[in-house]
CSV table of N, CA and C in Angstrom, one decimal:
chain,number,residue,atom,x,y,z
A,447,MET,N,50.2,-44.9,-59.2
A,447,MET,CA,51.7,-45.0,-59.4
A,447,MET,C,52.4,-44.3,-58.2
A,448,ALA,N,53.4,-45.0,-57.7
A,448,ALA,CA,54.1,-44.5,-56.5
A,448,ALA,C,54.9,-43.2,-56.8
A,449,THR,N,54.9,-42.3,-55.9
A,449,THR,CA,55.6,-41.1,-56.0
A,449,THR,C,57.1,-41.3,-55.8
A,450,ILE,N,57.9,-40.4,-56.2
A,450,ILE,CA,59.4,-40.5,-56.0
A,450,ILE,C,59.7,-40.7,-54.5
A,451,PHE,N,58.9,-40.0,-53.7
A,451,PHE,CA,59.1,-40.1,-52.2
A,451,PHE,C,58.8,-41.5,-51.7
A,452,THR,N,57.7,-42.1,-52.3
A,452,THR,CA,57.4,-43.5,-51.9
A,452,THR,C,58.5,-44.4,-52.3
A,453,LYS,N,59.1,-44.2,-53.5
A,453,LYS,CA,60.2,-45.0,-54.0
A,453,LYS,C,61.4,-44.9,-53.1
A,454,ILE,N,61.6,-43.7,-52.6
A,454,ILE,CA,62.7,-43.4,-51.6
A,454,ILE,C,62.5,-44.2,-50.3
A,455,ILE,N,61.3,-44.0,-49.8
A,455,ILE,CA,60.9,-44.7,-48.5
A,455,ILE,C,61.1,-46.2,-48.6
A,456,GLU,N,60.7,-46.8,-49.8
A,456,GLU,CA,60.7,-48.2,-50.0
A,456,GLU,C,62.1,-48.7,-50.4
A,457,GLY,N,63.1,-47.8,-50.5
A,457,GLY,CA,64.5,-48.1,-50.8
A,457,GLY,C,64.7,-48.4,-52.3
A,458,GLU,N,63.8,-48.1,-53.2
A,458,GLU,CA,64.0,-48.3,-54.6
A,458,GLU,C,64.9,-47.2,-55.2
A,459,ILE,N,64.9,-46.0,-54.5
A,459,ILE,CA,65.8,-44.9,-54.9
A,459,ILE,C,66.6,-44.6,-53.6
A,460,PRO,N,67.9,-44.5,-53.8
A,460,PRO,CA,68.7,-44.2,-52.6
A,460,PRO,C,68.5,-42.8,-52.0
A,461,SER,N,68.7,-42.7,-50.7
A,461,SER,CA,68.6,-41.4,-50.0
A,461,SER,C,69.5,-41.4,-48.9
A,462,TYR,N,69.7,-40.1,-48.4
A,462,TYR,CA,70.5,-39.9,-47.2
A,462,TYR,C,69.5,-39.8,-46.0
A,463,LYS,N,69.0,-40.9,-45.5
A,463,LYS,CA,68.0,-41.0,-44.4
A,463,LYS,C,68.7,-40.4,-43.1
A,464,VAL,N,67.9,-39.6,-42.4
A,464,VAL,CA,68.4,-39.1,-41.1
A,464,VAL,C,67.5,-39.6,-40.0
A,465,ALA,N,66.2,-39.9,-40.3
A,465,ALA,CA,65.3,-40.4,-39.3
A,465,ALA,C,64.2,-41.2,-39.9
A,466,GLU,N,63.6,-42.1,-39.2
A,466,GLU,CA,62.5,-42.9,-39.7
A,466,GLU,C,61.7,-43.5,-38.5
A,467,ASP,N,60.4,-43.6,-38.6
A,467,ASP,CA,59.6,-44.4,-37.7
A,467,ASP,C,58.5,-45.1,-38.5
A,468,GLU,N,57.5,-45.6,-37.9
A,468,GLU,CA,56.5,-46.4,-38.6
A,468,GLU,C,55.6,-45.5,-39.5
A,469,LYS,N,55.6,-44.2,-39.3
A,469,LYS,CA,54.7,-43.3,-40.1
A,469,LYS,C,55.5,-42.3,-40.9
A,470,PHE,N,56.7,-42.0,-40.6
A,470,PHE,CA,57.4,-40.9,-41.3
A,470,PHE,C,58.9,-41.2,-41.7
A,471,TYR,N,59.4,-40.5,-42.6
A,471,TYR,CA,60.7,-40.7,-43.2
A,471,TYR,C,61.3,-39.4,-43.4
A,472,ALA,N,62.5,-39.2,-42.9
A,472,ALA,CA,63.2,-37.9,-43.1
A,472,ALA,C,64.6,-38.1,-43.8
A,473,PHE,N,64.9,-37.3,-44.8
A,473,PHE,CA,66.1,-37.5,-45.6
A,473,PHE,C,66.6,-36.2,-46.1
A,474,LEU,N,67.9,-36.1,-46.4
A,474,LEU,CA,68.5,-34.9,-46.9
A,474,LEU,C,67.9,-34.6,-48.3
A,475,ASP,N,67.6,-33.4,-48.6
A,475,ASP,CA,67.2,-32.9,-49.9
A,475,ASP,C,68.4,-33.0,-50.8
A,476,ILE,N,68.3,-33.6,-52.0
A,476,ILE,CA,69.5,-33.7,-52.9
A,476,ILE,C,69.7,-32.4,-53.7
A,477,ASN,N,68.7,-31.5,-53.6
A,477,ASN,CA,68.9,-30.1,-54.2
A,477,ASN,C,68.7,-29.1,-53.1
A,478,PRO,N,69.6,-29.1,-52.1
A,478,PRO,CA,69.4,-28.3,-50.9
A,478,PRO,C,69.7,-26.8,-51.1
A,479,ILE,N,69.0,-26.0,-50.3
A,479,ILE,CA,69.3,-24.6,-50.3
A,479,ILE,C,70.3,-24.2,-49.2
A,480,ARG,N,70.5,-25.1,-48.2
A,480,ARG,CA,71.4,-25.0,-47.1
A,480,ARG,C,71.9,-26.4,-46.7
A,481,LYS,N,73.1,-26.4,-46.2
A,481,LYS,CA,73.6,-27.7,-45.8
A,481,LYS,C,72.8,-28.2,-44.6
A,482,GLY,N,72.3,-29.4,-44.7
A,482,GLY,CA,71.4,-30.0,-43.7
A,482,GLY,C,69.9,-29.9,-44.0
A,483,HIS,N,69.6,-29.3,-45.2
A,483,HIS,CA,68.2,-29.2,-45.7
A,483,HIS,C,67.6,-30.6,-45.8
A,484,THR,N,66.6,-30.8,-45.0
A,484,THR,CA,66.0,-32.1,-44.8
A,484,THR,C,64.5,-32.1,-45.2
A,485,LEU,N,64.0,-33.2,-45.8
A,485,LEU,CA,62.6,-33.3,-46.1
A,485,LEU,C,62.0,-34.4,-45.2
A,486,VAL,N,60.8,-34.1,-44.7
A,486,VAL,CA,60.1,-35.0,-43.8
A,486,VAL,C,58.8,-35.4,-44.6
A,487,VAL,N,58.6,-36.7,-44.8
A,487,VAL,CA,57.4,-37.1,-45.6
A,487,VAL,C,56.7,-38.2,-44.8
A,488,PRO,N,55.3,-38.2,-44.9
A,488,PRO,CA,54.6,-39.3,-44.3
A,488,PRO,C,54.7,-40.5,-45.2
A,489,LYS,N,54.7,-41.7,-44.7
A,489,LYS,CA,54.8,-42.9,-45.5
A,489,LYS,C,53.5,-43.1,-46.2
A,490,GLN,N,52.4,-42.6,-45.7
A,490,GLN,CA,51.1,-42.6,-46.4
A,490,GLN,C,51.2,-41.6,-47.5
A,491,GLU,N,50.9,-42.1,-48.7
A,491,GLU,CA,50.9,-41.2,-49.9
A,491,GLU,C,49.7,-40.3,-50.0
A,492,THR,N,49.9,-39.1,-49.7
A,492,THR,CA,48.9,-38.0,-49.8
A,492,THR,C,49.5,-36.9,-50.5
A,493,ASP,N,48.8,-36.3,-51.5
A,493,ASP,CA,49.3,-35.3,-52.4
A,493,ASP,C,49.6,-34.0,-51.6
A,494,TYR,N,48.6,-33.5,-50.9
A,494,TYR,CA,48.6,-32.2,-50.3
A,494,TYR,C,48.7,-32.3,-48.8
A,495,ILE,N,49.6,-31.6,-48.1
A,495,ILE,CA,49.8,-31.7,-46.7
A,495,ILE,C,48.5,-31.5,-45.9
A,496,PHE,N,47.7,-30.5,-46.3
A,496,PHE,CA,46.5,-30.2,-45.6
A,496,PHE,C,45.3,-31.1,-45.9
A,497,ASP,N,45.6,-32.1,-46.7
A,497,ASP,CA,44.6,-33.2,-46.9
A,497,ASP,C,44.9,-34.4,-45.9
A,498,LEU,N,46.0,-34.3,-45.2
A,498,LEU,CA,46.3,-35.3,-44.2
A,498,LEU,C,45.3,-35.3,-43.0
A,499,ASP,N,45.0,-36.4,-42.5
A,499,ASP,CA,44.2,-36.4,-41.3
A,499,ASP,C,44.8,-35.6,-40.2
A,500,ASP,N,44.0,-34.9,-39.4
A,500,ASP,CA,44.5,-33.9,-38.4
A,500,ASP,C,45.5,-34.6,-37.5
A,501,SER,N,45.3,-35.8,-37.0
A,501,SER,CA,46.2,-36.5,-36.1
A,501,SER,C,47.5,-36.8,-36.8
A,502,LEU,N,47.4,-37.2,-38.0
A,502,LEU,CA,48.7,-37.5,-38.7
A,502,LEU,C,49.5,-36.3,-39.0
A,503,LEU,N,48.8,-35.2,-39.3
A,503,LEU,CA,49.5,-33.9,-39.5
A,503,LEU,C,50.2,-33.5,-38.2
A,504,ALA,N,49.5,-33.6,-37.1
A,504,ALA,CA,50.1,-33.3,-35.8
A,504,ALA,C,51.3,-34.1,-35.5
A,505,GLU,N,51.2,-35.4,-35.7
A,505,GLU,CA,52.3,-36.3,-35.5
A,505,GLU,C,53.5,-36.0,-36.4
A,506,MET,N,53.2,-35.6,-37.6
A,506,MET,CA,54.2,-35.2,-38.5
A,506,MET,C,55.0,-34.0,-38.0
A,507,MET,N,54.3,-33.1,-37.4
A,507,MET,CA,55.0,-31.9,-36.8
A,507,MET,C,55.8,-32.3,-35.6
A,508,ILE,N,55.3,-33.2,-34.8
A,508,ILE,CA,56.1,-33.7,-33.6
A,508,ILE,C,57.3,-34.4,-34.1
A,509,PHE,N,57.2,-35.3,-35.1
A,509,PHE,CA,58.4,-36.0,-35.7
A,509,PHE,C,59.4,-34.9,-36.2
A,510,SER,N,58.9,-34.0,-36.9
A,510,SER,CA,59.7,-32.9,-37.5
A,510,SER,C,60.4,-32.1,-36.4
A,511,LYS,N,59.8,-31.9,-35.3
A,511,LYS,CA,60.4,-31.1,-34.2
A,511,LYS,C,61.6,-31.9,-33.7
A,512,ALA,N,61.6,-33.2,-33.6
A,512,ALA,CA,62.7,-34.0,-33.1
A,512,ALA,C,63.8,-33.9,-34.2
A,513,VAL,N,63.5,-34.0,-35.4
A,513,VAL,CA,64.5,-34.0,-36.5
A,513,VAL,C,65.1,-32.6,-36.5
A,514,ALA,N,64.3,-31.5,-36.4
A,514,ALA,CA,64.8,-30.2,-36.4
A,514,ALA,C,65.8,-29.9,-35.3
A,515,ALA,N,65.6,-30.5,-34.1
A,515,ALA,CA,66.5,-30.4,-33.0
A,515,ALA,C,67.9,-31.0,-33.4
A,516,ARG,N,67.9,-32.1,-34.1
A,516,ARG,CA,69.1,-32.8,-34.5
A,516,ARG,C,69.8,-32.0,-35.6
A,517,ILE,N,69.0,-31.4,-36.5
A,517,ILE,CA,69.6,-30.5,-37.5
A,517,ILE,C,70.3,-29.3,-36.8
A,518,LYS,N,69.6,-28.7,-35.9
A,518,LYS,CA,70.2,-27.5,-35.2
A,518,LYS,C,71.5,-27.9,-34.5
A,519,SER,N,71.5,-29.0,-33.8
A,519,SER,CA,72.7,-29.5,-33.1
A,519,SER,C,73.8,-29.8,-34.1
A,520,ALA,N,73.5,-30.4,-35.2
A,520,ALA,CA,74.5,-30.8,-36.2
A,520,ALA,C,75.1,-29.6,-37.0
A,521,THR,N,74.3,-28.6,-37.2
A,521,THR,CA,74.7,-27.5,-38.1
A,521,THR,C,75.1,-26.2,-37.3
A,522,GLY,N,74.7,-26.1,-36.1
A,522,GLY,CA,75.0,-24.9,-35.3
A,522,GLY,C,74.2,-23.7,-35.7
A,523,CYS,N,73.1,-23.9,-36.5
A,523,CYS,CA,72.3,-22.8,-37.0
A,523,CYS,C,71.5,-22.1,-35.8
A,524,LYS,N,71.1,-20.9,-36.1
A,524,LYS,CA,70.2,-20.2,-35.1
A,524,LYS,C,68.8,-20.8,-35.0
A,525,ARG,N,68.3,-21.1,-36.2
A,525,ARG,CA,66.9,-21.7,-36.2
A,525,ARG,C,66.8,-22.7,-37.3
A,526,VAL,N,65.8,-23.6,-37.2
A,526,VAL,CA,65.5,-24.5,-38.3
A,526,VAL,C,64.1,-24.0,-38.9
A,527,ALA,N,64.1,-23.5,-40.1
A,527,ALA,CA,62.9,-23.0,-40.7
A,527,ALA,C,62.1,-24.2,-41.2
A,528,VAL,N,60.8,-24.0,-41.2
A,528,VAL,CA,59.8,-25.0,-41.8
A,528,VAL,C,59.2,-24.3,-43.0
A,529,ALA,N,59.2,-25.1,-44.1
A,529,ALA,CA,58.5,-24.6,-45.3
A,529,ALA,C,57.7,-25.7,-45.9
A,530,VAL,N,56.5,-25.3,-46.3
A,530,VAL,CA,55.6,-26.3,-47.0
A,530,VAL,C,55.3,-25.7,-48.3
A,531,LEU,N,55.8,-26.3,-49.4
A,531,LEU,CA,55.6,-25.8,-50.7
A,531,LEU,C,54.6,-26.8,-51.4
A,532,GLY,N,55.1,-28.0,-51.6
A,532,GLY,CA,54.2,-29.0,-52.1
A,532,GLY,C,53.9,-29.0,-53.6
A,533,LEU,N,54.6,-28.3,-54.3
A,533,LEU,CA,54.3,-28.2,-55.8
A,533,LEU,C,55.2,-29.1,-56.6
A,534,GLU,N,56.4,-29.4,-56.1
A,534,GLU,CA,57.4,-30.2,-56.9
A,534,GLU,C,57.2,-31.7,-56.9
A,535,VAL,N,56.6,-32.2,-55.9
A,535,VAL,CA,56.3,-33.7,-55.8
A,535,VAL,C,54.9,-33.8,-55.2
A,536,PRO,N,54.1,-34.7,-55.8
A,536,PRO,CA,52.7,-34.8,-55.3
A,536,PRO,C,52.6,-35.8,-54.2
A,537,HIS,N,53.4,-35.5,-53.1
A,537,HIS,CA,53.4,-36.3,-51.9
A,537,HIS,C,53.7,-35.3,-50.8
A,538,ALA,N,52.8,-35.2,-49.8
A,538,ALA,CA,53.0,-34.2,-48.7
A,538,ALA,C,54.4,-34.3,-48.1
A,539,HIS,N,54.9,-33.1,-47.9
A,539,HIS,CA,56.3,-33.1,-47.3
A,539,HIS,C,56.5,-31.7,-46.6
A,540,ILE,N,57.5,-31.7,-45.7
A,540,ILE,CA,57.9,-30.5,-45.0
A,540,ILE,C,59.4,-30.3,-45.2
A,541,HIS,N,59.8,-29.1,-45.6
A,541,HIS,CA,61.2,-28.8,-45.7
A,541,HIS,C,61.7,-28.3,-44.3
A,542,LEU,N,62.8,-28.8,-43.8
A,542,LEU,CA,63.4,-28.3,-42.6
A,542,LEU,C,64.8,-27.8,-43.0
A,543,ILE,N,64.9,-26.5,-42.8
A,543,ILE,CA,66.1,-25.8,-43.4
A,543,ILE,C,66.9,-25.0,-42.3
A,544,PRO,N,68.1,-25.4,-42.1
A,544,PRO,CA,68.9,-24.6,-41.1
A,544,PRO,C,69.2,-23.2,-41.6
A,545,ILE,N,68.9,-22.2,-40.7
A,545,ILE,CA,69.1,-20.8,-41.2
A,545,ILE,C,69.7,-20.0,-40.0
A,546,ASN,N,70.4,-18.9,-40.5
A,546,ASN,CA,70.9,-18.0,-39.5
A,546,ASN,C,70.3,-16.6,-39.8
A,547,GLU,N,69.7,-16.4,-40.9
A,547,GLU,CA,68.9,-15.2,-41.2
A,547,GLU,C,67.9,-15.5,-42.3
A,548,GLU,N,66.9,-14.7,-42.4
A,548,GLU,CA,65.8,-14.9,-43.3
A,548,GLU,C,66.2,-15.1,-44.7
A,549,SER,N,67.2,-14.4,-45.1
A,549,SER,CA,67.7,-14.5,-46.5
A,549,SER,C,68.2,-15.9,-46.9
A,550,ASP,N,68.5,-16.7,-45.9
A,550,ASP,CA,68.9,-18.1,-46.1
A,550,ASP,C,67.8,-18.9,-46.8
A,551,LEU,N,66.6,-18.5,-46.8
A,551,LEU,CA,65.5,-19.2,-47.4
A,551,LEU,C,65.2,-18.8,-48.8
A,552,ASP,N,66.2,-19.0,-49.6
A,552,ASP,CA,66.1,-18.7,-51.1
A,552,ASP,C,66.0,-20.0,-51.9
A,553,PHE,N,64.8,-20.3,-52.3
A,553,PHE,CA,64.7,-21.6,-53.0
A,553,PHE,C,65.2,-21.6,-54.4
A,554,HIS,N,65.6,-20.4,-54.9
A,554,HIS,CA,66.2,-20.3,-56.2
A,554,HIS,C,67.7,-20.6,-56.2
A,555,LYS,N,68.3,-20.6,-55.1
A,555,LYS,CA,69.7,-20.9,-55.0
A,555,LYS,C,69.9,-22.4,-54.5
A,556,LYS,N,70.2,-23.3,-55.4
A,556,LYS,CA,70.5,-24.7,-55.0
A,556,LYS,C,72.0,-24.9,-54.8
A,557,LEU,N,72.3,-25.6,-53.8
A,557,LEU,CA,73.7,-25.9,-53.5
A,557,LEU,C,74.1,-27.3,-54.1
A,558,LYS,N,75.3,-27.5,-54.3
A,558,LYS,CA,75.8,-28.8,-54.7
A,558,LYS,C,76.8,-29.4,-53.7
A,559,PHE,N,76.6,-30.6,-53.3
A,559,PHE,CA,77.5,-31.2,-52.4
A,559,PHE,C,78.0,-32.6,-52.9
A,560,SER,N,79.2,-33.0,-52.5
A,560,SER,CA,79.7,-34.3,-52.9
A,560,SER,C,79.0,-35.3,-52.1
A,561,PRO,N,79.1,-36.6,-52.6
A,561,PRO,CA,78.5,-37.7,-51.7
A,561,PRO,C,79.1,-37.7,-50.3
A,562,GLU,N,80.4,-37.4,-50.2
A,562,GLU,CA,81.1,-37.4,-48.9
A,562,GLU,C,80.5,-36.3,-48.0
A,563,GLU,N,80.2,-35.1,-48.6
A,563,GLU,CA,79.6,-34.1,-47.8
A,563,GLU,C,78.2,-34.4,-47.3
A,564,PHE,N,77.4,-35.1,-48.2
A,564,PHE,CA,76.1,-35.6,-47.8
A,564,PHE,C,76.2,-36.6,-46.7
A,565,LEU,N,77.1,-37.5,-46.8
A,565,LEU,CA,77.3,-38.5,-45.8
A,565,LEU,C,77.7,-37.9,-44.5
A,566,ASP,N,78.6,-36.9,-44.5
A,566,ASP,CA,79.0,-36.3,-43.3
A,566,ASP,C,77.8,-35.6,-42.6
A,567,ILE,N,77.1,-34.8,-43.3
A,567,ILE,CA,75.9,-34.1,-42.6
A,567,ILE,C,74.9,-35.1,-42.2
A,568,GLN,N,74.7,-36.2,-43.0
A,568,GLN,CA,73.7,-37.2,-42.6
A,568,GLN,C,74.1,-37.8,-41.3
A,569,GLN,N,75.4,-38.2,-41.1
A,569,GLN,CA,75.8,-38.8,-39.9
A,569,GLN,C,75.7,-37.9,-38.7
A,570,ARG,N,76.0,-36.6,-38.9
A,570,ARG,CA,76.0,-35.6,-37.8
A,570,ARG,C,74.5,-35.4,-37.4
A,571,ILE,N,73.6,-35.4,-38.3
A,571,ILE,CA,72.2,-35.2,-38.0
A,571,ILE,C,71.7,-36.5,-37.3
A,572,LYS,N,72.0,-37.6,-37.8
A,572,LYS,CA,71.6,-38.9,-37.1
A,572,LYS,C,72.1,-39.0,-35.7
A,573,GLN,N,73.3,-38.5,-35.4
A,573,GLN,CA,73.8,-38.5,-34.1
A,573,GLN,C,73.2,-37.5,-33.2
A,574,GLY,N,72.7,-36.4,-33.8
A,574,GLY,CA,72.0,-35.4,-33.1
A,574,GLY,C,72.9,-34.6,-32.2
C-alpha cells in the first residue's frame, strides 16, 4: 500500500511542492514548526532512511542541500537545520527547517498557516 508521501508525489494528495527531480520530491510540511519547514522524500518507497542505498542517500543529501539554499534565501534564516525522525510516516524523509537558534527546533510546537501563507513561502522557496 502506498504511503501518504507516495500519494503526494503522485499528485493524489495536494502539496506545496518546492522542488522535484527524477528521484526526489520536496514540499512544505503542513504541520510546520517554522515557516518554510520542508520535507524531502525519495520517490522510491523505503521505510527507513538508513535502509536507502548509499548512492541514493548521498544524492538525497545533495538534493536537500540545493533546497536548503533556497529555503535560506527565502526566509533569511541563519541556518537550515536537518532532522531525520522517521517515525510518523513509513517513508524515508528529511526535515529541512529554517532556524535562527537551536530552540527553534521544537517539534512539539506546530504552527498554523493559511493557504495564502503556504503559497507565499512556496513561491519564495521555488524562486530561491
